[in-house]
PDB file of C-alpha atoms in Angstrom:
ATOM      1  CA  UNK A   1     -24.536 -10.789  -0.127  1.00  0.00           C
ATOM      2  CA  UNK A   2     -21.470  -9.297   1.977  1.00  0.00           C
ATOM      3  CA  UNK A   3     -20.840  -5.340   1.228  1.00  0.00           C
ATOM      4  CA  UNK A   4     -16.801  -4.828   1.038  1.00  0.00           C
ATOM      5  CA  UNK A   5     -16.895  -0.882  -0.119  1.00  0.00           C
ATOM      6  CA  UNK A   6     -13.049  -1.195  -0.212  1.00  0.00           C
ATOM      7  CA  UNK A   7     -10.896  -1.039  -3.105  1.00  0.00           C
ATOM      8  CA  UNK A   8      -9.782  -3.616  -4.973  1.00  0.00           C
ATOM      9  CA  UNK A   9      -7.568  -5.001  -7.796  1.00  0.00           C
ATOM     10  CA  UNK A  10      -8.625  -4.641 -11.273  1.00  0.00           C
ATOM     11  CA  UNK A  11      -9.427  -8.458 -12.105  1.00  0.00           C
ATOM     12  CA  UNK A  12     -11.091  -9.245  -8.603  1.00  0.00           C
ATOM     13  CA  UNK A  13     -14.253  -8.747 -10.818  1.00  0.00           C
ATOM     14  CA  UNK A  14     -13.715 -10.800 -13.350  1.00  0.00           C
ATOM     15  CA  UNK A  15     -12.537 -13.263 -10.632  1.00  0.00           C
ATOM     16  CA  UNK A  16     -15.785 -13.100  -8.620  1.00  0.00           C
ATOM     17  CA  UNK A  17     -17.618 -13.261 -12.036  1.00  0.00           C
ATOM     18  CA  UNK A  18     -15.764 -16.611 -13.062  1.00  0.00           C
ATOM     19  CA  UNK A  19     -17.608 -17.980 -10.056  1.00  0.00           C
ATOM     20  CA  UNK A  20     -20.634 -17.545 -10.989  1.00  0.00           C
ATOM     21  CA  UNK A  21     -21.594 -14.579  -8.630  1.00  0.00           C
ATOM     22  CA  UNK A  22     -23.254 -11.475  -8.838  1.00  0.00           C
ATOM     23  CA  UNK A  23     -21.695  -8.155  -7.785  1.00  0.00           C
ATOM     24  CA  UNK A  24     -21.418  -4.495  -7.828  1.00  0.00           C
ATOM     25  CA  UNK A  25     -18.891  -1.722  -8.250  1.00  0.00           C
ATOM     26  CA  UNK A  26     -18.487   1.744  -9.097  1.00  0.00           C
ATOM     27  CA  UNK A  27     -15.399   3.897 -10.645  1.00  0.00           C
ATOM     28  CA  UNK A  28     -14.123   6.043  -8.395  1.00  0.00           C
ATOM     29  CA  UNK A  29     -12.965   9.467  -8.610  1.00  0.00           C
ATOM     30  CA  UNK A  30      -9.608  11.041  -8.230  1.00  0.00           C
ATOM     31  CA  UNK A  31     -10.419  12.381  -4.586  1.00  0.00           C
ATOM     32  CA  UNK A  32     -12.081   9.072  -3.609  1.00  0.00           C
ATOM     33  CA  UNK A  33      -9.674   7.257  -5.288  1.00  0.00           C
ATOM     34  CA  UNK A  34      -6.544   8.365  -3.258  1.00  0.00           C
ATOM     35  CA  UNK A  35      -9.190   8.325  -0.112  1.00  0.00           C
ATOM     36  CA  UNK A  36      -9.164   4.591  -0.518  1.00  0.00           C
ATOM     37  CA  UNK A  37      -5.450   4.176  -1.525  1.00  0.00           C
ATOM     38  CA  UNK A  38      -4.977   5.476   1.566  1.00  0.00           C
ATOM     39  CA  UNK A  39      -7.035   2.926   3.610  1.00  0.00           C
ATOM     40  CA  UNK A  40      -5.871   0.672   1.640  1.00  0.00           C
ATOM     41  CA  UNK A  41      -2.460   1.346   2.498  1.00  0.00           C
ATOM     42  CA  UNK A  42      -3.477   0.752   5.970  1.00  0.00           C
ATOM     43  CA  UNK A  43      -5.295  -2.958   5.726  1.00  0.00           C
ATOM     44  CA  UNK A  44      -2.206  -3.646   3.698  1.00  0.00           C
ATOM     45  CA  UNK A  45       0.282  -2.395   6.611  1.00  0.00           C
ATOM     46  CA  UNK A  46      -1.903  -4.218   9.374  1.00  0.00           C
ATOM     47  CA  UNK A  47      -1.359  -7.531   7.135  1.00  0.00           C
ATOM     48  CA  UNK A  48       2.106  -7.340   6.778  1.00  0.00           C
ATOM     49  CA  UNK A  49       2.388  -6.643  10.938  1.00  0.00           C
ATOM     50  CA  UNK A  50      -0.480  -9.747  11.224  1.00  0.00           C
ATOM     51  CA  UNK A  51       1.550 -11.993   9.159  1.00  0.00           C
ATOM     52  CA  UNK A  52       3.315 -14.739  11.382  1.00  0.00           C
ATOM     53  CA  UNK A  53       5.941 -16.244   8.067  1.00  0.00           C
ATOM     54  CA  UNK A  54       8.287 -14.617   6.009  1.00  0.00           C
ATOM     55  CA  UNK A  55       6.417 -15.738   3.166  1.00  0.00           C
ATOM     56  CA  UNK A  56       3.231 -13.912   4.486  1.00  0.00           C
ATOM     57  CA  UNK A  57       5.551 -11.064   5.240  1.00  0.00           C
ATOM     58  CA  UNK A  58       7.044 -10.867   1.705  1.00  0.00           C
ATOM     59  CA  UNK A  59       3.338 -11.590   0.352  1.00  0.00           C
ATOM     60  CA  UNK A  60       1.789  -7.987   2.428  1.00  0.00           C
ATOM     61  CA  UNK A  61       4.864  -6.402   1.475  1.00  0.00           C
ATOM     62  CA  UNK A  62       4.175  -6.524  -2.217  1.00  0.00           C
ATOM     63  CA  UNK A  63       0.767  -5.616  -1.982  1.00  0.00           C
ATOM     64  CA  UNK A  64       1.321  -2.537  -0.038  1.00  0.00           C
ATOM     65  CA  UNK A  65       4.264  -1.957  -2.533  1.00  0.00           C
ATOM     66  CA  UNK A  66       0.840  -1.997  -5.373  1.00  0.00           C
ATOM     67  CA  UNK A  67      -0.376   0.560  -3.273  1.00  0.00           C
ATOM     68  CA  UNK A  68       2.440   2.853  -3.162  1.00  0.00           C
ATOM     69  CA  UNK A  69       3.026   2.729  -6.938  1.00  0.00           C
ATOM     70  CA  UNK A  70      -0.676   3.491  -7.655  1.00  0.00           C
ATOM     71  CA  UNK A  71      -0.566   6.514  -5.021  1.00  0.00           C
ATOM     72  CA  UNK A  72       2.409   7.901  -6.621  1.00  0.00           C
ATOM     73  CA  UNK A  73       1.246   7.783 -10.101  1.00  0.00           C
ATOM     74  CA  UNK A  74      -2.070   9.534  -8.225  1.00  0.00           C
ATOM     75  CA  UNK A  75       0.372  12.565  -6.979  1.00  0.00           C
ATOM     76  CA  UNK A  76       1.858  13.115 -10.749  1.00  0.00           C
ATOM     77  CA  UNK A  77       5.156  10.969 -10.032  1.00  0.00           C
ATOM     78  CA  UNK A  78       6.339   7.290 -10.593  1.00  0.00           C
ATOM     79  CA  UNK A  79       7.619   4.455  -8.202  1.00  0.00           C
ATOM     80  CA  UNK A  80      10.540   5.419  -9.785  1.00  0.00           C
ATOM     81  CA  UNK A  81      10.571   9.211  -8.504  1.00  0.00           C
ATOM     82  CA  UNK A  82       9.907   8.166  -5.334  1.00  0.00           C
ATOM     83  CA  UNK A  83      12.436   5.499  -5.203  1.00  0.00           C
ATOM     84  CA  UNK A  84      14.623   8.582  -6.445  1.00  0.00           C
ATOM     85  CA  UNK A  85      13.763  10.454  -3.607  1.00  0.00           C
ATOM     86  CA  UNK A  86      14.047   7.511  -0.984  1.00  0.00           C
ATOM     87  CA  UNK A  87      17.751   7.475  -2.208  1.00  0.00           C
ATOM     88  CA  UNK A  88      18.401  10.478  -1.373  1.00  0.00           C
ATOM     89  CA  UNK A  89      16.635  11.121   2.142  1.00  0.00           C
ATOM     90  CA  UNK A  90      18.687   7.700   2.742  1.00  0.00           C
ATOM     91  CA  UNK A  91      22.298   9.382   2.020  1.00  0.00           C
ATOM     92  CA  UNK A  92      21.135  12.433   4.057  1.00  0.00           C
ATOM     93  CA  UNK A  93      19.501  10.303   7.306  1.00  0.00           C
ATOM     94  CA  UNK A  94      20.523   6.854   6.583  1.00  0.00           C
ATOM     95  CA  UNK A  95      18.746   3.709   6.007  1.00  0.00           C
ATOM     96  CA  UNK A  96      16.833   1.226   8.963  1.00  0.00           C
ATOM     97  CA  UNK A  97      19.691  -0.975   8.654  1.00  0.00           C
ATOM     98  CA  UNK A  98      21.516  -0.501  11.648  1.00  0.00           C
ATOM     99  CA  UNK A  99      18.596  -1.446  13.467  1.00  0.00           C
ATOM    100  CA  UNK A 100      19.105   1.970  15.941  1.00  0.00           C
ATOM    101  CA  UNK A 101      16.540   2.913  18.509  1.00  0.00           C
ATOM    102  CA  UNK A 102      17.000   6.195  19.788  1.00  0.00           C
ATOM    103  CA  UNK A 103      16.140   6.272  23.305  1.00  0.00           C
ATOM    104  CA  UNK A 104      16.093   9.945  24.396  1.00  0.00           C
ATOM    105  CA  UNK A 105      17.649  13.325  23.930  1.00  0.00           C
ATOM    106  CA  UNK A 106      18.847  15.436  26.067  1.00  0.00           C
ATOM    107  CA  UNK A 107      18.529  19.209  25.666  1.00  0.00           C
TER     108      UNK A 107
END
């Protein structure tokens, strides 16, 4: 039997159970919980830089999206809050979209 200890969706038990297999899990506390929303965060991200379509791309995207929502709700807040704040860091900074790479400074 392989040992994950990861995180994972809420159905993938019932999913592993509709094939006939055994498994284990545990519920994990608030600490642990973010812990692995965290690493999670990260096998998501190296997916999404691993995937070689835009399908895949789209595919990573939304699970790491999952991830964000669930962390937020974690830290008292809502995908919406954040999106809030993302909108406003974005009139302040900018967005990504001009596709800028900033070289060096000079002081």
């Amino acid at each position: 039997m392989p040992t994950y200890n990861k995180l994972v969706r809420d159905k993938i038990p019932q999913i592993i159970e509709s094939k006939g297999k055994e498994f284990s899990t545990k519920i994990l506390n608030d600490k642990d919980y973010i812990k692995y929303l965290k690493e999670k965060a990260y096998e998501e991200l190296d997916e999404y830089c691993e995937a070689e379509t835009d399908g895949e791309a789209v595919e990573e995207l939304a699970d790491l999206l999952e991830v964000v929502r669930a962390l937020s709700k974690q830290h008292g807040s809502t995908i919406e809050e954040v999106e809030k704040v993302r909108k406003v860091k974005a009139e302040k900074r900018g967005r990504f979209q001009k596709k800028v790479f900033l070289i060096k400074v000079d002081d």
